[in-house]
CSV table of N, CA and C and ligand atoms in Angstrom, one decimal:
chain,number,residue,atom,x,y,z
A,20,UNK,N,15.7,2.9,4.3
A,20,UNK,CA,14.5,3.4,5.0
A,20,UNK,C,14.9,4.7,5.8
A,21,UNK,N,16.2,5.1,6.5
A,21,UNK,CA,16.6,6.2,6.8
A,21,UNK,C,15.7,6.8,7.8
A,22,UNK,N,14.9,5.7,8.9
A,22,UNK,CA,14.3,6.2,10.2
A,22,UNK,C,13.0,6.5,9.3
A,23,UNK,N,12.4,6.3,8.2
A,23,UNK,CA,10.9,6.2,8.0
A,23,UNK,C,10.1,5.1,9.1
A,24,UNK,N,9.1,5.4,9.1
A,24,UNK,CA,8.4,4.4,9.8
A,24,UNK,C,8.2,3.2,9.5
A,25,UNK,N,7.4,3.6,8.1
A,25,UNK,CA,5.9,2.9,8.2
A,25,UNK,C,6.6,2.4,6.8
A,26,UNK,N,6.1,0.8,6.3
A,26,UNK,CA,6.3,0.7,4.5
A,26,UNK,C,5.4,0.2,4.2
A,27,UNK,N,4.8,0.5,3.2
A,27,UNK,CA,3.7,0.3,2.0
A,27,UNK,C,3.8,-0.3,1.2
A,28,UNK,N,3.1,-1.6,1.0
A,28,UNK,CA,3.8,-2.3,-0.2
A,28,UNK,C,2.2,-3.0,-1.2
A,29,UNK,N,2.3,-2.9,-1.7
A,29,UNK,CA,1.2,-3.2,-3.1
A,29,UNK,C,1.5,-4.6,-3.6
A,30,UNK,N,0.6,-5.4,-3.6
A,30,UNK,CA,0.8,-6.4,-4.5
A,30,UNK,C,1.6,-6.1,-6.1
A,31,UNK,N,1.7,-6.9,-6.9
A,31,UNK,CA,2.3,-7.0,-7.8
A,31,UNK,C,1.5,-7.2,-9.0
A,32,UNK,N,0.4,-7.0,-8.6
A,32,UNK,CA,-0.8,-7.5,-10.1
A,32,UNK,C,-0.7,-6.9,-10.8
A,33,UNK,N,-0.7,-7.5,-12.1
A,33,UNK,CA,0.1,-6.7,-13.1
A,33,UNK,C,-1.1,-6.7,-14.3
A,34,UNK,N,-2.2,-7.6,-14.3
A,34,UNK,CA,-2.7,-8.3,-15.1
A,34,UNK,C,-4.1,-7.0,-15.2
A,35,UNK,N,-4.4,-6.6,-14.1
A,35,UNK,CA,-5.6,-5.6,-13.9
A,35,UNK,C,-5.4,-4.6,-13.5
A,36,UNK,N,-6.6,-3.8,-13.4
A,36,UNK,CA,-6.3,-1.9,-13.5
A,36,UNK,C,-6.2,-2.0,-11.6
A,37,UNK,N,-7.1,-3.1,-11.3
A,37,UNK,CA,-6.7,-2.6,-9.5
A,37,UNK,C,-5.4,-2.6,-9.0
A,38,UNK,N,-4.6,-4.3,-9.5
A,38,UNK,CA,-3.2,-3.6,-8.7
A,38,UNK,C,-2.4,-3.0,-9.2
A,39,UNK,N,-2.8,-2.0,-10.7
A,39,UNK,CA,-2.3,-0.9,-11.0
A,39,UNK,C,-2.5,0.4,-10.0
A,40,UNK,N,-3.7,0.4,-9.5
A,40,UNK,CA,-4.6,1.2,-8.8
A,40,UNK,C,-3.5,1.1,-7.6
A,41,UNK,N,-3.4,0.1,-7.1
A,41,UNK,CA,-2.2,-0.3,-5.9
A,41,UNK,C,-1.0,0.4,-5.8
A,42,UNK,N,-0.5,0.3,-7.2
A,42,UNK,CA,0.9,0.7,-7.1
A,42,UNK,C,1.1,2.2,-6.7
A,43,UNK,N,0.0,2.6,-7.8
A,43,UNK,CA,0.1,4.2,-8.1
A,43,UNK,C,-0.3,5.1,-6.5
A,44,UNK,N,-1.3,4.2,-6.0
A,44,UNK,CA,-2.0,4.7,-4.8
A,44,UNK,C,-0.5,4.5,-3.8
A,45,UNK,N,0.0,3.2,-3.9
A,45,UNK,CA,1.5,3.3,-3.1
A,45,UNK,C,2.7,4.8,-3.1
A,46,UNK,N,2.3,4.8,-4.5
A,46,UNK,CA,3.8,5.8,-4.7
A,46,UNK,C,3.1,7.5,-4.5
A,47,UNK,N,2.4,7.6,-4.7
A,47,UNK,CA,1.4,9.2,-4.0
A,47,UNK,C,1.9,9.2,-2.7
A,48,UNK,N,1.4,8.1,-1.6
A,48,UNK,CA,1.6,8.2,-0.1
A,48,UNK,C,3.0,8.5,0.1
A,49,UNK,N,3.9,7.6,-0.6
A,49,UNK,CA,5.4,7.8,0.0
A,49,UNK,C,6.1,8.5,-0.9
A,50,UNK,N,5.6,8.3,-2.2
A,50,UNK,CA,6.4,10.1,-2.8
A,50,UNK,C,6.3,11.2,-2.7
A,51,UNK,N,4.6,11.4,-2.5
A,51,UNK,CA,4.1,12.4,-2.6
A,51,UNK,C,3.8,13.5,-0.7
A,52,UNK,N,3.2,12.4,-0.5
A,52,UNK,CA,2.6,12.7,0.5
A,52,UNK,C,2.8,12.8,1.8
A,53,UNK,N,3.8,11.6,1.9
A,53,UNK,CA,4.4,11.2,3.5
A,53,UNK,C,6.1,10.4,2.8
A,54,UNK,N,6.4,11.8,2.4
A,54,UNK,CA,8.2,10.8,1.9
A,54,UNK,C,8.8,11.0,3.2
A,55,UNK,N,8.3,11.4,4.2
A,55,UNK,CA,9.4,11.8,5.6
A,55,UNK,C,9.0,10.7,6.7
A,56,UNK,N,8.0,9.9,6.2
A,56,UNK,CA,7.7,9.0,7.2
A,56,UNK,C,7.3,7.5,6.5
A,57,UNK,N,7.2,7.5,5.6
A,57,UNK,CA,7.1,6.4,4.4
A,57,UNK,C,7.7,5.5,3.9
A,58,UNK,N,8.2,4.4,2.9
A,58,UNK,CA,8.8,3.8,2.0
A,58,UNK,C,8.0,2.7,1.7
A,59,UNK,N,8.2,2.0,0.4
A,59,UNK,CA,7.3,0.8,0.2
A,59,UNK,C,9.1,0.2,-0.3
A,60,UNK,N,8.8,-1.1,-0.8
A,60,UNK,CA,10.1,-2.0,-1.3
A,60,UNK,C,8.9,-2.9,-2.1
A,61,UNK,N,9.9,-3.4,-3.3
A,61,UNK,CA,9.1,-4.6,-4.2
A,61,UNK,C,8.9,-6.0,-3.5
A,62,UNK,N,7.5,-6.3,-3.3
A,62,UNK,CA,6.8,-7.3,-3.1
A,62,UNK,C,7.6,-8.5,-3.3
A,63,UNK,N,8.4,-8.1,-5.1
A,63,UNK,CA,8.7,-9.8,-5.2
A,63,UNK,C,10.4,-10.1,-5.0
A,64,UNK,N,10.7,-9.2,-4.0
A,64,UNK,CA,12.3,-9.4,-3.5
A,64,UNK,C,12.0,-10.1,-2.1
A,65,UNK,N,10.5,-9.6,-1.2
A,65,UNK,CA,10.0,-10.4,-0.3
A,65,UNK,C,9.8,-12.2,-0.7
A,66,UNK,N,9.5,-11.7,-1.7
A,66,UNK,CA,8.7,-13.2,-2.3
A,66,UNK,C,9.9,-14.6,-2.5
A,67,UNK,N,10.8,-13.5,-3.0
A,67,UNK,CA,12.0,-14.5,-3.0
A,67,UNK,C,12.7,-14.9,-2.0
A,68,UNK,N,12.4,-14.0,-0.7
A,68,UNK,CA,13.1,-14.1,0.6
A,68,UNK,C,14.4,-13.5,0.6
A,69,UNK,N,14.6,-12.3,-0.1
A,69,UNK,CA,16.0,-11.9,-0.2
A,69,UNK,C,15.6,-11.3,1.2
A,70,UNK,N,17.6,-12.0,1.6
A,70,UNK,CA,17.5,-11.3,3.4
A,70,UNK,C,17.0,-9.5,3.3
A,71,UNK,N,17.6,-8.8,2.7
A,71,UNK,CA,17.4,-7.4,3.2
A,71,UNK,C,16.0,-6.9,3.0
A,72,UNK,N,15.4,-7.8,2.2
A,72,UNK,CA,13.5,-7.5,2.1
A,72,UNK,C,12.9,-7.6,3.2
A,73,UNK,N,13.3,-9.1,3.9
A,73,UNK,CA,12.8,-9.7,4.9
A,73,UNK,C,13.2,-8.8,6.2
A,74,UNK,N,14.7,-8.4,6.1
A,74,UNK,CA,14.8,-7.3,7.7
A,74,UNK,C,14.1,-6.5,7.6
A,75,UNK,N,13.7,-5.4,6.4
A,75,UNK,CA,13.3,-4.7,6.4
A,75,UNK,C,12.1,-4.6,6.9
A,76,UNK,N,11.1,-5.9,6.7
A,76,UNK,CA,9.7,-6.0,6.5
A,76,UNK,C,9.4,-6.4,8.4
A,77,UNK,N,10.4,-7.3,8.8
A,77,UNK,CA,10.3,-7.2,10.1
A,77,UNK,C,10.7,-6.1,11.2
A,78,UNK,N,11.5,-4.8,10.6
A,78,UNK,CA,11.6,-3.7,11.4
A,78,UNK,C,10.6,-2.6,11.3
A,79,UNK,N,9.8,-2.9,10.5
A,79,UNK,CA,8.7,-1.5,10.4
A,79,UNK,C,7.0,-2.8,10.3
A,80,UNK,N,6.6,-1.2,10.7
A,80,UNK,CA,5.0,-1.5,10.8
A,80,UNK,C,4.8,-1.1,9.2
A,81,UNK,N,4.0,-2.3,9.0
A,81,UNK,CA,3.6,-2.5,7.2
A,81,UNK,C,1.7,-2.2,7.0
A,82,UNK,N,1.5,-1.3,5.8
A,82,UNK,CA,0.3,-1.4,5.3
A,82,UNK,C,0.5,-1.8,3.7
A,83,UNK,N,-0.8,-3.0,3.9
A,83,UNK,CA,0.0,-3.2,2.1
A,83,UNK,C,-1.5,-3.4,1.8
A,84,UNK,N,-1.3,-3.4,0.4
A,84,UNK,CA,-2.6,-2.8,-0.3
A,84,UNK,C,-2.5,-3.9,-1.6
A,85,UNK,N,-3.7,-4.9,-1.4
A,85,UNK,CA,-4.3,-5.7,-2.6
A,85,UNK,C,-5.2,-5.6,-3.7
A,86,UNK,N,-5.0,-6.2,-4.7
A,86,UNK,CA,-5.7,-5.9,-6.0
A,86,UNK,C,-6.5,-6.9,-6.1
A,87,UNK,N,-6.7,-8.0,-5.2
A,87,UNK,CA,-8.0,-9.4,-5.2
A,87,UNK,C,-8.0,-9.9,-4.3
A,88,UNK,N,-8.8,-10.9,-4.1
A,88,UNK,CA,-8.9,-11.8,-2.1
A,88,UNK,C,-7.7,-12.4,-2.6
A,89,UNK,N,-6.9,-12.5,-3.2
A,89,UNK,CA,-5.8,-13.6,-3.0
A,89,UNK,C,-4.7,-12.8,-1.9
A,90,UNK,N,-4.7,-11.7,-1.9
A,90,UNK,CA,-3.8,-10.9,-0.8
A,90,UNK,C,-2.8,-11.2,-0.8
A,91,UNK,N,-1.8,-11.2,-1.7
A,91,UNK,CA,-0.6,-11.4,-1.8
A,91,UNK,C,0.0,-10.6,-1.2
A,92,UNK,N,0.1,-9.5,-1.0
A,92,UNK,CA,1.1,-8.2,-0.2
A,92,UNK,C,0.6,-8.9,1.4
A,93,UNK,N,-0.7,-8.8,1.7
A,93,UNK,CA,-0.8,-8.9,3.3
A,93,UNK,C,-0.3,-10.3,3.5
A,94,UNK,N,-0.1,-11.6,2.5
A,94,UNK,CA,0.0,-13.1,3.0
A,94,UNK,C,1.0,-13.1,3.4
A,95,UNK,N,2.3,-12.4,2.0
A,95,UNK,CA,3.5,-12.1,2.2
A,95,UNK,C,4.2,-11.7,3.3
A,96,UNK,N,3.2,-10.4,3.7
A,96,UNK,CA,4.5,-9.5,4.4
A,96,UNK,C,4.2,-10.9,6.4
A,97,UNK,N,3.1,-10.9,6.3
A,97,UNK,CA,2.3,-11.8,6.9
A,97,UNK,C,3.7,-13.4,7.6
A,98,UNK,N,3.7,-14.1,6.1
A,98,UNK,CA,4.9,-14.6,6.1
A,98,UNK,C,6.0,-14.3,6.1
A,99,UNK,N,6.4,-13.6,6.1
A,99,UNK,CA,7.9,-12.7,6.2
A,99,UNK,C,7.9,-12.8,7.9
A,100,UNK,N,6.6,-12.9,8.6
A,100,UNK,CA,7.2,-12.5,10.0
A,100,UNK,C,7.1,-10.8,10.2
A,101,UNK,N,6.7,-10.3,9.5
A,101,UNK,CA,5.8,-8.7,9.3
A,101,UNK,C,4.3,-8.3,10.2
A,102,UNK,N,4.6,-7.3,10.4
A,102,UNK,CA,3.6,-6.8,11.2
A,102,UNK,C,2.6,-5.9,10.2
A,103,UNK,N,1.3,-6.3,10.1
A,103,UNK,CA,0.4,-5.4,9.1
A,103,UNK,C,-0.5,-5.1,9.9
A,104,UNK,N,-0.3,-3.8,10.0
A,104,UNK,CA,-1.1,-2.5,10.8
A,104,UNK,C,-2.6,-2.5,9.8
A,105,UNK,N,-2.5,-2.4,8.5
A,105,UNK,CA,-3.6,-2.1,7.6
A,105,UNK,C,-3.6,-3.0,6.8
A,106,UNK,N,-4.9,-3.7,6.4
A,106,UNK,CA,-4.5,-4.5,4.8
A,106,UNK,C,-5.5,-3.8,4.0
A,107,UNK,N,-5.5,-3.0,3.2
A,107,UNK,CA,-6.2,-2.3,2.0
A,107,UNK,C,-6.8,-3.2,1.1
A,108,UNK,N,-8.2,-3.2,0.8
A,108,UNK,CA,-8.4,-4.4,-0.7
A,108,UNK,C,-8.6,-2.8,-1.8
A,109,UNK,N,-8.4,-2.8,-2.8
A,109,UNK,CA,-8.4,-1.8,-3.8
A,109,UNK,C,-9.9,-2.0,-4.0
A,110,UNK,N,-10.5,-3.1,-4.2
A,110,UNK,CA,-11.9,-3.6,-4.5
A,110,UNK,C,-12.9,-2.4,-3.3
A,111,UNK,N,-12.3,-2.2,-2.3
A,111,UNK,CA,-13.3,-1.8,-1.4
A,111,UNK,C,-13.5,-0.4,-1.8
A,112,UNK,N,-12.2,0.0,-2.5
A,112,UNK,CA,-12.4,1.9,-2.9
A,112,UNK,C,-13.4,1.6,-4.0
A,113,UNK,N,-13.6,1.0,-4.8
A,113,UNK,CA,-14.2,0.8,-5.6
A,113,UNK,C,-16.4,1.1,-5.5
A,114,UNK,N,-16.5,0.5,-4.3
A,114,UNK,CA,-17.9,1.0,-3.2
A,114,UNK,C,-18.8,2.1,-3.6
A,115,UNK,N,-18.0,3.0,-3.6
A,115,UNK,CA,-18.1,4.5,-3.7
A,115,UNK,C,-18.1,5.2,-4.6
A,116,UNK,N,-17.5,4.5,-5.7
A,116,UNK,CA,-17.4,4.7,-7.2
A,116,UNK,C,-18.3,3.9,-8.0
A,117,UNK,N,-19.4,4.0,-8.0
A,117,UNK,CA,-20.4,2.5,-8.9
A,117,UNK,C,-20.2,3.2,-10.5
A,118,UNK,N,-20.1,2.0,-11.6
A,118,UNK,CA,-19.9,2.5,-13.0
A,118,UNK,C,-19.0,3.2,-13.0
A,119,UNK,N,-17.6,3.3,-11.7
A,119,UNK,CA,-16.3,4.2,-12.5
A,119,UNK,C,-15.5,3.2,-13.7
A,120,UNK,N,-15.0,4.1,-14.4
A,120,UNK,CA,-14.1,3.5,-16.0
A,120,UNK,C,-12.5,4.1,-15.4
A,121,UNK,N,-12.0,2.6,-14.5
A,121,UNK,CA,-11.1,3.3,-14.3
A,121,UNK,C,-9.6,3.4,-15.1
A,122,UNK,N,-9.7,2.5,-16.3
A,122,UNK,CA,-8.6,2.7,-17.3
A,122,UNK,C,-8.3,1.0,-17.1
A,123,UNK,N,-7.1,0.9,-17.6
A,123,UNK,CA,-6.5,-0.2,-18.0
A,123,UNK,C,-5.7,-1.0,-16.8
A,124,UNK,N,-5.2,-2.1,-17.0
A,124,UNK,CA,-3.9,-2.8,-16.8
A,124,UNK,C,-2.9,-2.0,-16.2
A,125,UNK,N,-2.4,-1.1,-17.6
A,125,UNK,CA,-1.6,-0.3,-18.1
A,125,UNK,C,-1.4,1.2,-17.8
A,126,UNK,N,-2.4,1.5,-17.7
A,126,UNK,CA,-2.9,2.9,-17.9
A,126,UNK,C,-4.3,3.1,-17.1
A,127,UNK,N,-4.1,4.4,-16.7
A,127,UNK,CA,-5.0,5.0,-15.4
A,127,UNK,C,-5.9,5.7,-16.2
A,128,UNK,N,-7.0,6.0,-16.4
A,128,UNK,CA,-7.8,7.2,-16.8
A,128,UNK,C,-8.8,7.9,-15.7
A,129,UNK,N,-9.4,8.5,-15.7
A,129,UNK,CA,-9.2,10.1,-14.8
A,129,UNK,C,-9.9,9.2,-13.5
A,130,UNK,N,-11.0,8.7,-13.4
A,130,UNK,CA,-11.8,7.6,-12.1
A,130,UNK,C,-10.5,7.0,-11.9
A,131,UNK,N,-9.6,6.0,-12.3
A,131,UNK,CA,-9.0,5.5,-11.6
A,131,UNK,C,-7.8,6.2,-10.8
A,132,UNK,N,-7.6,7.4,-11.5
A,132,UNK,CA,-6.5,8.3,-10.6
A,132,UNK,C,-7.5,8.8,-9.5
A,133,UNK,N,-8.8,9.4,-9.8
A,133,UNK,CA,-9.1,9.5,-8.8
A,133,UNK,C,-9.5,8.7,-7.9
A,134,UNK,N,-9.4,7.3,-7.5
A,134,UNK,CA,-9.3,6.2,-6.6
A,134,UNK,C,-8.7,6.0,-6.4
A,135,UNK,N,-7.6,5.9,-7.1
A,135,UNK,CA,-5.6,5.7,-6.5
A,135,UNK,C,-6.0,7.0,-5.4
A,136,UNK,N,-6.2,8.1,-5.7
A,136,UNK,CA,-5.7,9.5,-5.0
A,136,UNK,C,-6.5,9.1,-3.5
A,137,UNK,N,-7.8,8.7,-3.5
A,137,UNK,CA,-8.5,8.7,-2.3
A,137,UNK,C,-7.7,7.3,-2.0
A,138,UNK,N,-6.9,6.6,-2.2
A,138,UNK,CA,-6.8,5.4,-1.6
A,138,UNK,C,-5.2,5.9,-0.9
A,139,UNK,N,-4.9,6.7,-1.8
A,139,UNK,CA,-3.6,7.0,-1.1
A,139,UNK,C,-3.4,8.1,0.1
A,140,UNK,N,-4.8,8.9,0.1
A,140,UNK,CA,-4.8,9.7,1.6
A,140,UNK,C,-5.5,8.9,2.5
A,141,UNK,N,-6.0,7.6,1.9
A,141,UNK,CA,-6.5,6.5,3.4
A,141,UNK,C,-5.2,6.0,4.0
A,142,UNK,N,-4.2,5.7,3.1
A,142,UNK,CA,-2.9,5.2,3.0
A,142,UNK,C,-2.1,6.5,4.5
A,143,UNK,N,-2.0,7.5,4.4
A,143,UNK,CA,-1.3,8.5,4.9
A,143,UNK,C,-2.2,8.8,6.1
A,144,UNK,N,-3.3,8.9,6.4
A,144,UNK,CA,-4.4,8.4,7.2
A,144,UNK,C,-3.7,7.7,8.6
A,145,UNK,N,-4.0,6.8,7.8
A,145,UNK,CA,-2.9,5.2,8.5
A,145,UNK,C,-1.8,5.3,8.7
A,146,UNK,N,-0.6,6.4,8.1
A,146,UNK,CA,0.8,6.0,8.6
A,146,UNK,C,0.7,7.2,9.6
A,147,UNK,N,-0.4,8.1,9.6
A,147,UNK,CA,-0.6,9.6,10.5
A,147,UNK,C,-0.8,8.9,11.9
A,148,UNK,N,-1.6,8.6,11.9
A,148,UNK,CA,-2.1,6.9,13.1
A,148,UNK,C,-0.9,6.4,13.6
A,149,UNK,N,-0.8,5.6,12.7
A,149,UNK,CA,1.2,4.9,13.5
A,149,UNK,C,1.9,5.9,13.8
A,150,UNK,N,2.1,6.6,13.3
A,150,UNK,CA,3.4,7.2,13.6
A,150,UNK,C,2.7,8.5,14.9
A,151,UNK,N,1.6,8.6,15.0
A,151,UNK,CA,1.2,9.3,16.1
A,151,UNK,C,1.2,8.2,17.6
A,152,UNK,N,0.7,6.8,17.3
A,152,UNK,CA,0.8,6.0,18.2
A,152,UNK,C,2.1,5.6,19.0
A,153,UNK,N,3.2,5.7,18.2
A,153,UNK,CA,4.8,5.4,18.3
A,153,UNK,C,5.4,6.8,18.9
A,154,UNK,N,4.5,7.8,18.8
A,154,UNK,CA,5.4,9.2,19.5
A,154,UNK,C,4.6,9.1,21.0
A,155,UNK,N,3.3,8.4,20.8
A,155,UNK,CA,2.8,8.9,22.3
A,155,UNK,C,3.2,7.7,23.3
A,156,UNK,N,3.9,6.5,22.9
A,156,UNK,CA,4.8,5.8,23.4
A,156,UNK,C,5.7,5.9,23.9
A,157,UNK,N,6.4,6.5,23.5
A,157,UNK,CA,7.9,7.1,23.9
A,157,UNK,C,7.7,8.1,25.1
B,21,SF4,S1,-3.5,-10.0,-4.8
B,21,SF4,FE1,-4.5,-10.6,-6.7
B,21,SF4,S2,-4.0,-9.0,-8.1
B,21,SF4,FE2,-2.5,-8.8,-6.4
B,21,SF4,S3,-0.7,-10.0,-7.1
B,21,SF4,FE3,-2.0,-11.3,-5.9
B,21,SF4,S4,-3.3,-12.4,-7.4
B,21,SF4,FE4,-2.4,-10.6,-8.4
């Protein structure tokens, strides 16, 4: 993590275009967008309880972003002993978009990139927030 703040972690749904929508919306914010303040780690190294998931997940402020009410990223990080600043439902970007075709499982087509894109500047939004809240702290 190298003094990033904030980590972003996405469910793991693998089965639908939302927690595809998740993933992609994850890796824009901390690849793209906020790599200087950012990082996400895989959901299912938390899930297993590997110790260095679990430090990790308890030294930073977490926004994690789900693909259904089952909320696996926020239950998780939740259980881990994690602090979640944001819990994202992918469903909710959706609102705003009535009759978008957002692509597959698999594969994004052009609506669903464009919902990943706006979910991932709500994403950076939110770590702009924290990480403004933790300077005026100090
Ligand atoms: S929140 Fe829903 S879509 Fe995401 S991993 Fe859990 S069951 Fe799958």
């Amino acid at each position: 993590m190298n003094g990033k703040t904030v980590l972003v972690i996405p469910c793991s749904g693998m089965g639908k275009v939302h927690g595809l929508i998740g993933r992609e919306a994850t890796y824009m914010a901390v690849e793209d967008l906020a790599p200087d303040r950012a990082d996400t780690i895989c959901l299912a190294m938390l899930v297993k309880g590997e110790p260095a998931a679990l430090t990790t997940v308890r030294k930073h402020t977490c926004i994690t972003l789900d693909g259904c009410p089952k909320a696996c990223a926020r239950k998780n990080v939740e259980m881990a002993g994690g602090e979640v600043a944001k819990a994202i439902r992918i469903v909710d970007a959706f609102r705003n978009h009535r009759g978008a075709q957002p692509g597959t499982a698999t594969t994004l087509a052009e609506d669903g990139w464009v919902i990943a894109r706006e979910i991932a500047e709500n994403v950076v939004e939110e770590i702009n927030r924290i990480c403004k809240g933790m300077e005026d702290m100090q």
